[in-house]
């Protein structure tokens, strides 16, 4: 406007003024067009950036949704695993308690076994000693029975001329059975057979000829031969000569064979 005023003042004509205004409008228009283009380009850039941002936002939202779904699944899995873990911990506690009880029972069983083994060993030793004592008693009883039989045979030989006459008891009482030819020996229950009877024909044939005297007792069998006497119990056999004239010693001979 200053230029216009100056032009007018300087005597510029109306045509020049019009041209001057047109130039000014053209320049301003060009300037505005340039600014508009720049703003348009900037708007396009902003629009593209916004589109990319929206696309990124959509992708991020989709990713967030997917992650939220995965997180929910993982949370469910974690919840299940936590329940399993709690159950496993509870079972472990029960197992530990049962193991402690079992170990205590095992210790008690070991202790009981040790006590039982000690009792068994002690009883085995006592049984061994008792067997030895019983064996000694058997030998002693056998010797006493043999001595009693020896005395009985000697008494019989002195009293009766025949071999099948009645036999006297150890108390010197004679007894004769009129129906069955028999021999009877009475003695203490703890020192041999309580009752002895002669063998029948089958027993005589099995144990020896008629020249032998055989007795069946609750403790075994007794066979008396002309030359010696044999006593059989459940464990041992003892042979004893009836007299020194039979060629053997005048003492009992212990023969360890089992009947």
mmCIF file of C-alpha atoms in Angstrom:
data_model
loop_
_atom_site.group_PDB
_atom_site.id
_atom_site.type_symbol
_atom_site.label_atom_id
_atom_site.label_comp_id
_atom_site.label_asym_id
_atom_site.label_seq_id
_atom_site.Cartn_x
_atom_site.Cartn_y
_atom_site.Cartn_z
ATOM 1 C CA UNK A 1 0.000 0.000 0.000
ATOM 2 C CA UNK A 2 2.919 2.226 0.672
ATOM 3 C CA UNK A 3 4.161 1.441 -2.827
ATOM 4 C CA UNK A 4 0.723 2.160 -4.223
ATOM 5 C CA UNK A 5 0.515 5.428 -2.395
ATOM 6 C CA UNK A 6 3.960 6.241 -3.557
ATOM 7 C CA UNK A 7 3.057 5.363 -7.113
ATOM 8 C CA UNK A 8 -0.046 7.407 -6.926
ATOM 9 C CA UNK A 9 1.845 10.248 -5.439
ATOM 10 C CA UNK A 10 4.460 9.975 -8.099
ATOM 11 C CA UNK A 11 1.883 10.336 -10.755
ATOM 12 C CA UNK A 12 1.468 6.667 -11.755
ATOM 13 C CA UNK A 13 -1.579 6.135 -13.844
ATOM 14 C CA UNK A 14 -4.601 4.087 -13.228
ATOM 15 C CA UNK A 15 -3.378 1.311 -15.500
ATOM 16 C CA UNK A 16 -0.124 1.029 -13.699
ATOM 17 C CA UNK A 17 -1.913 0.839 -10.401
ATOM 18 C CA UNK A 18 -4.101 -1.957 -11.668
ATOM 19 C CA UNK A 19 -1.100 -3.872 -12.868
ATOM 20 C CA UNK A 20 0.592 -3.362 -9.585
ATOM 21 C CA UNK A 21 -2.382 -4.729 -7.707
ATOM 22 C CA UNK A 22 -2.578 -7.745 -9.963
ATOM 23 C CA UNK A 23 1.093 -8.465 -9.357
ATOM 24 C CA UNK A 24 0.607 -8.196 -5.685
ATOM 25 C CA UNK A 25 -2.417 -10.548 -5.791
ATOM 26 C CA UNK A 26 -0.472 -12.999 -7.974
ATOM 27 C CA UNK A 27 2.434 -13.081 -5.569
ATOM 28 C CA UNK A 28 0.189 -13.493 -2.571
ATOM 29 C CA UNK A 29 -1.745 -16.220 -4.340
ATOM 30 C CA UNK A 30 1.452 -18.027 -5.261
ATOM 31 C CA UNK A 31 2.622 -17.712 -1.734
ATOM 32 C CA UNK A 32 -0.664 -19.037 -0.408
ATOM 33 C CA UNK A 33 -0.647 -21.848 -2.962
ATOM 34 C CA UNK A 34 2.832 -22.796 -1.847
ATOM 35 C CA UNK A 35 1.803 -22.765 1.759
ATOM 36 C CA UNK A 36 -1.327 -24.723 0.869
ATOM 37 C CA UNK A 37 0.714 -27.334 -0.990
ATOM 38 C CA UNK A 38 3.112 -27.568 1.893
ATOM 39 C CA UNK A 39 0.216 -27.897 4.300
ATOM 40 C CA UNK A 40 -1.340 -30.515 2.024
ATOM 41 C CA UNK A 41 1.878 -32.459 1.907
ATOM 42 C CA UNK A 42 2.142 -32.190 5.644
ATOM 43 C CA UNK A 43 -1.475 -33.308 5.942
ATOM 44 C CA UNK A 44 -0.734 -36.269 3.667
ATOM 45 C CA UNK A 45 2.252 -37.135 5.763
ATOM 46 C CA UNK A 46 0.194 -36.798 8.908
ATOM 47 C CA UNK A 47 -2.581 -38.859 7.286
ATOM 48 C CA UNK A 48 -0.113 -41.566 6.347
ATOM 49 C CA UNK A 49 1.424 -41.442 9.800
ATOM 50 C CA UNK A 50 -2.030 -41.628 11.304
ATOM 51 C CA UNK A 51 -2.862 -44.605 9.132
ATOM 52 C CA UNK A 52 0.345 -46.301 10.118
ATOM 53 C CA UNK A 53 -0.377 -45.438 13.738
ATOM 54 C CA UNK A 54 -3.888 -46.816 13.419
ATOM 55 C CA UNK A 55 -2.515 -49.941 11.774
ATOM 56 C CA UNK A 56 0.071 -50.263 14.538
ATOM 57 C CA UNK A 57 -2.655 -49.636 17.075
ATOM 58 C CA UNK A 58 -4.820 -52.332 15.538
ATOM 59 C CA UNK A 59 -1.884 -54.733 15.490
ATOM 60 C CA UNK A 60 -1.045 -53.841 19.065
ATOM 61 C CA UNK A 61 -4.658 -54.297 20.118
ATOM 62 C CA UNK A 62 -4.777 -57.668 18.379
ATOM 63 C CA UNK A 63 -1.514 -58.646 20.003
ATOM 64 C CA UNK A 64 -2.785 -57.459 23.374
ATOM 65 C CA UNK A 65 -5.972 -59.483 22.920
ATOM 66 C CA UNK A 66 -3.955 -62.542 21.934
ATOM 67 C CA UNK A 67 -1.623 -62.059 24.873
ATOM 68 C CA UNK A 68 -4.563 -61.565 27.193
ATOM 69 C CA UNK A 69 -6.072 -64.821 25.938
ATOM 70 C CA UNK A 70 -2.731 -66.593 26.366
ATOM 71 C CA UNK A 71 -2.360 -65.038 29.812
ATOM 72 C CA UNK A 72 -5.819 -66.295 30.752
ATOM 73 C CA UNK A 73 -4.921 -69.783 29.548
ATOM 74 C CA UNK A 74 -1.623 -69.646 31.385
ATOM 75 C CA UNK A 75 -3.387 -68.418 34.484
ATOM 76 C CA UNK A 76 -5.780 -71.359 34.223
ATOM 77 C CA UNK A 77 -2.844 -73.716 33.739
ATOM 78 C CA UNK A 78 -1.066 -72.122 36.680
ATOM 79 C CA UNK A 79 -4.192 -72.538 38.766
ATOM 80 C CA UNK A 80 -4.426 -76.219 37.808
ATOM 81 C CA UNK A 81 -0.715 -76.734 38.414
ATOM 82 C CA UNK A 82 -1.031 -74.948 41.735
ATOM 83 C CA UNK A 83 -3.844 -77.307 42.715
ATOM 84 C CA UNK A 84 -1.725 -80.278 41.617
ATOM 85 C CA UNK A 85 1.224 -78.843 43.499
ATOM 86 C CA UNK A 86 -0.858 -78.409 46.635
ATOM 87 C CA UNK A 87 -2.128 -82.000 46.258
ATOM 88 C CA UNK A 88 1.415 -83.251 45.683
ATOM 89 C CA UNK A 89 2.632 -81.364 48.750
ATOM 90 C CA UNK A 90 -0.197 -82.872 50.807
ATOM 91 C CA UNK A 91 0.604 -86.363 49.505
ATOM 92 C CA UNK A 92 4.272 -85.811 50.251
ATOM 93 C CA UNK A 93 3.412 -84.856 53.816
ATOM 94 C CA UNK A 94 1.284 -88.007 54.177
ATOM 95 C CA UNK A 95 4.047 -90.113 52.638
ATOM 96 C CA UNK A 96 6.618 -88.630 55.000
ATOM 97 C CA UNK A 97 4.373 -89.417 57.965
ATOM 98 C CA UNK A 98 3.775 -92.976 56.716
ATOM 99 C CA UNK A 99 7.497 -93.390 56.117
ATOM 100 C CA UNK A 100 8.258 -92.270 59.653
ATOM 101 C CA UNK A 101 5.718 -94.774 61.018
ATOM 102 C CA UNK A 102 7.115 -97.528 58.787
ATOM 103 C CA UNK A 103 10.656 -96.789 59.922
ATOM 104 C CA UNK A 104 9.488 -96.926 63.533
ATOM 105 C CA UNK A 105 7.734 -100.250 62.861
ATOM 106 C CA UNK A 106 10.897 -101.508 61.169
ATOM 107 C CA UNK A 107 12.983 -100.551 64.189
ATOM 108 C CA UNK A 108 10.504 -102.298 66.489
ATOM 109 C CA UNK A 109 10.516 -105.372 64.230
ATOM 110 C CA UNK A 110 14.319 -105.426 64.214
ATOM 111 C CA UNK A 111 14.307 -105.153 67.997
ATOM 112 C CA UNK A 112 11.724 -107.947 68.289
ATOM 113 C CA UNK A 113 13.755 -110.126 65.927
ATOM 114 C CA UNK A 114 16.877 -109.506 67.990
ATOM 115 C CA UNK A 115 15.027 -110.362 71.208
ATOM 116 C CA UNK A 116 13.457 -113.458 69.641
ATOM 117 C CA UNK A 117 16.802 -114.551 68.241
ATOM 118 C CA UNK A 118 18.417 -114.150 71.661
ATOM 119 C CA UNK A 119 15.604 -116.172 73.265
ATOM 120 C CA UNK A 120 15.904 -118.822 70.548
ATOM 121 C CA UNK A 121 19.665 -119.080 71.009
ATOM 122 C CA UNK A 122 19.227 -119.358 74.763
ATOM 123 C CA UNK A 123 16.517 -122.007 74.399
ATOM 124 C CA UNK A 124 18.638 -123.886 71.845
ATOM 125 C CA UNK A 125 21.502 -123.969 74.309
ATOM 126 C CA UNK A 126 19.145 -125.092 77.075
ATOM 127 C CA UNK A 127 17.730 -127.776 74.754
ATOM 128 C CA UNK A 128 21.225 -129.001 73.935
ATOM 129 C CA UNK A 129 22.046 -129.209 77.629
ATOM 130 C CA UNK A 130 18.712 -130.926 78.325
ATOM 131 C CA UNK A 131 19.311 -133.460 75.550
ATOM 132 C CA UNK A 132 22.702 -134.214 77.008
ATOM 133 C CA UNK A 133 21.105 -134.688 80.425
ATOM 134 C CA UNK A 134 18.377 -136.912 78.933
ATOM 135 C CA UNK A 135 20.956 -139.000 77.094
ATOM 136 C CA UNK A 136 22.871 -139.417 80.326
ATOM 137 C CA UNK A 137 19.675 -140.425 82.131
ATOM 138 C CA UNK A 138 18.858 -142.924 79.364
ATOM 139 C CA UNK A 139 22.267 -144.523 79.681
ATOM 140 C CA UNK A 140 21.870 -144.684 83.465
ATOM 141 C CA UNK A 141 18.359 -146.148 83.172
ATOM 142 C CA UNK A 142 19.574 -148.662 80.607
ATOM 143 C CA UNK A 143 22.330 -149.806 82.906
ATOM 144 C CA UNK A 144 19.883 -150.167 85.811
ATOM 145 C CA UNK A 145 17.400 -152.118 83.682
ATOM 146 C CA UNK A 146 20.169 -154.418 82.455
ATOM 147 C CA UNK A 147 21.302 -154.997 86.002
ATOM 148 C CA UNK A 148 17.714 -155.759 87.037
ATOM 149 C CA UNK A 149 17.290 -158.163 84.121
ATOM 150 C CA UNK A 150 20.576 -159.798 84.955
ATOM 151 C CA UNK A 151 19.475 -160.317 88.540
ATOM 152 C CA UNK A 152 16.121 -161.638 87.318
ATOM 153 C CA UNK A 153 17.781 -164.149 84.970
ATOM 154 C CA UNK A 154 20.167 -165.272 87.677
ATOM 155 C CA UNK A 155 17.225 -165.692 90.046
ATOM 156 C CA UNK A 156 15.296 -167.619 87.402
ATOM 157 C CA UNK A 157 18.253 -169.923 86.729
ATOM 158 C CA UNK A 158 18.575 -170.571 90.447
ATOM 159 C CA UNK A 159 14.842 -171.216 91.024
ATOM 160 C CA UNK A 160 13.664 -173.064 87.910
ATOM 161 C CA UNK A 161 15.404 -175.830 85.937
ATOM 162 C CA UNK A 162 13.575 -175.076 82.682
ATOM 163 C CA UNK A 163 13.887 -171.934 80.589
ATOM 164 C CA UNK A 164 10.153 -171.296 80.333
ATOM 165 C CA UNK A 165 9.266 -171.446 84.037
ATOM 166 C CA UNK A 166 7.627 -168.400 85.670
ATOM 167 C CA UNK A 167 9.983 -165.538 86.332
ATOM 168 C CA UNK A 168 10.297 -163.941 89.750
ATOM 169 C CA UNK A 169 9.782 -160.232 90.135
ATOM 170 C CA UNK A 170 12.428 -157.908 91.459
ATOM 171 C CA UNK A 171 10.678 -158.077 94.818
ATOM 172 C CA UNK A 172 11.240 -161.901 94.862
ATOM 173 C CA UNK A 173 7.505 -162.565 94.354
ATOM 174 C CA UNK A 174 6.743 -165.366 91.912
ATOM 175 C CA UNK A 175 3.864 -165.271 89.488
ATOM 176 C CA UNK A 176 2.639 -167.916 87.038
ATOM 177 C CA UNK A 177 -0.042 -167.424 84.382
ATOM 178 C CA UNK A 178 -1.914 -170.714 83.847
ATOM 179 C CA UNK A 179 -3.585 -169.661 80.595
ATOM 180 C CA UNK A 180 -0.688 -168.028 78.723
ATOM 181 C CA UNK A 181 2.943 -168.798 79.323
ATOM 182 C CA UNK A 182 4.253 -165.360 80.187
ATOM 183 C CA UNK A 183 7.045 -163.540 81.881
ATOM 184 C CA UNK A 184 6.471 -160.392 83.845
ATOM 185 C CA UNK A 185 8.964 -157.902 85.185
ATOM 186 C CA UNK A 186 7.943 -155.153 87.552
ATOM 187 C CA UNK A 187 10.207 -152.220 88.284
ATOM 188 C CA UNK A 188 10.177 -148.517 89.035
ATOM 189 C CA UNK A 189 8.560 -146.476 86.284
ATOM 190 C CA UNK A 190 11.568 -144.149 86.127
ATOM 191 C CA UNK A 191 14.099 -146.956 85.806
ATOM 192 C CA UNK A 192 12.902 -148.891 82.771
ATOM 193 C CA UNK A 193 9.836 -150.726 81.484
ATOM 194 C CA UNK A 194 6.784 -150.712 83.728
ATOM 195 C CA UNK A 195 5.647 -154.128 82.448
ATOM 196 C CA UNK A 196 7.343 -156.715 80.215
ATOM 197 C CA UNK A 197 5.609 -159.702 78.564
ATOM 198 C CA UNK A 198 7.158 -162.503 76.521
ATOM 199 C CA UNK A 199 7.218 -162.264 72.740
ATOM 200 C CA UNK A 200 4.755 -164.337 70.751
ATOM 201 C CA UNK A 201 5.788 -166.872 68.110
ATOM 202 C CA UNK A 202 6.111 -164.242 65.352
ATOM 203 C CA UNK A 203 8.274 -162.044 67.559
ATOM 204 C CA UNK A 204 10.384 -165.051 68.519
ATOM 205 C CA UNK A 205 10.947 -165.877 64.860
ATOM 206 C CA UNK A 206 11.808 -162.247 64.119
ATOM 207 C CA UNK A 207 14.165 -161.685 67.053
ATOM 208 C CA UNK A 208 15.689 -165.169 67.453
ATOM 209 C CA UNK A 209 15.148 -168.853 68.081
ATOM 210 C CA UNK A 210 13.250 -170.402 70.960
ATOM 211 C CA UNK A 211 16.541 -170.504 72.821
ATOM 212 C CA UNK A 212 16.091 -166.774 73.337
ATOM 213 C CA UNK A 213 13.714 -165.033 75.696
ATOM 214 C CA UNK A 214 12.003 -161.952 74.230
ATOM 215 C CA UNK A 215 9.984 -159.280 76.017
ATOM 216 C CA UNK A 216 7.909 -156.453 74.522
ATOM 217 C CA UNK A 217 7.796 -153.309 76.664
ATOM 218 C CA UNK A 218 6.503 -149.760 76.344
ATOM 219 C CA UNK A 219 10.106 -148.622 75.987
ATOM 220 C CA UNK A 220 11.213 -151.152 73.342
ATOM 221 C CA UNK A 221 11.996 -154.873 73.177
ATOM 222 C CA UNK A 222 14.136 -157.046 75.423
ATOM 223 C CA UNK A 223 15.745 -160.208 74.032
ATOM 224 C CA UNK A 224 17.520 -162.576 76.412
ATOM 225 C CA UNK A 225 19.712 -165.232 74.813
ATOM 226 C CA UNK A 226 21.370 -168.140 76.504
ATOM 227 C CA UNK A 227 24.768 -166.540 76.205
ATOM 228 C CA UNK A 228 23.900 -162.895 76.820
ATOM 229 C CA UNK A 229 21.112 -160.376 77.284
ATOM 230 C CA UNK A 230 20.247 -157.546 74.869
ATOM 231 C CA UNK A 231 18.116 -154.596 75.927
ATOM 232 C CA UNK A 232 16.655 -152.358 73.225
ATOM 233 C CA UNK A 233 15.185 -148.956 73.946
ATOM 234 C CA UNK A 234 14.121 -146.221 71.529
ATOM 235 C CA UNK A 235 17.685 -144.959 71.214
ATOM 236 C CA UNK A 236 20.342 -147.542 72.061
ATOM 237 C CA UNK A 237 20.955 -151.285 72.297
ATOM 238 C CA UNK A 238 22.915 -152.678 75.206
ATOM 239 C CA UNK A 239 24.307 -156.217 75.194
ATOM 240 C CA UNK A 240 25.242 -157.726 78.542
ATOM 241 C CA UNK A 241 26.591 -161.281 79.060
ATOM 242 C CA UNK A 242 24.615 -163.258 81.630
ATOM 243 C CA UNK A 243 27.774 -164.661 83.198
ATOM 244 C CA UNK A 244 31.554 -164.462 82.820
ATOM 245 C CA UNK A 245 31.516 -168.019 81.476
ATOM 246 C CA UNK A 246 29.901 -166.830 78.236
ATOM 247 C CA UNK A 247 33.250 -165.577 77.009
ATOM 248 C CA UNK A 248 32.492 -161.831 77.315
ATOM 249 C CA UNK A 249 33.098 -159.259 79.998
ATOM 250 C CA UNK A 250 30.899 -159.137 83.069
ATOM 251 C CA UNK A 251 29.925 -155.485 82.370
ATOM 252 C CA UNK A 252 27.216 -154.077 80.055
ATOM 253 C CA UNK A 253 28.311 -153.246 76.530
ATOM 254 C CA UNK A 254 26.637 -150.150 74.982
ATOM 255 C CA UNK A 255 25.923 -150.590 71.260
ATOM 256 C CA UNK A 256 24.699 -147.340 69.665
ATOM 257 C CA UNK A 257 22.319 -148.606 67.003
ATOM 258 C CA UNK A 258 18.799 -147.261 66.674
ATOM 259 C CA UNK A 259 15.882 -149.605 66.726
#
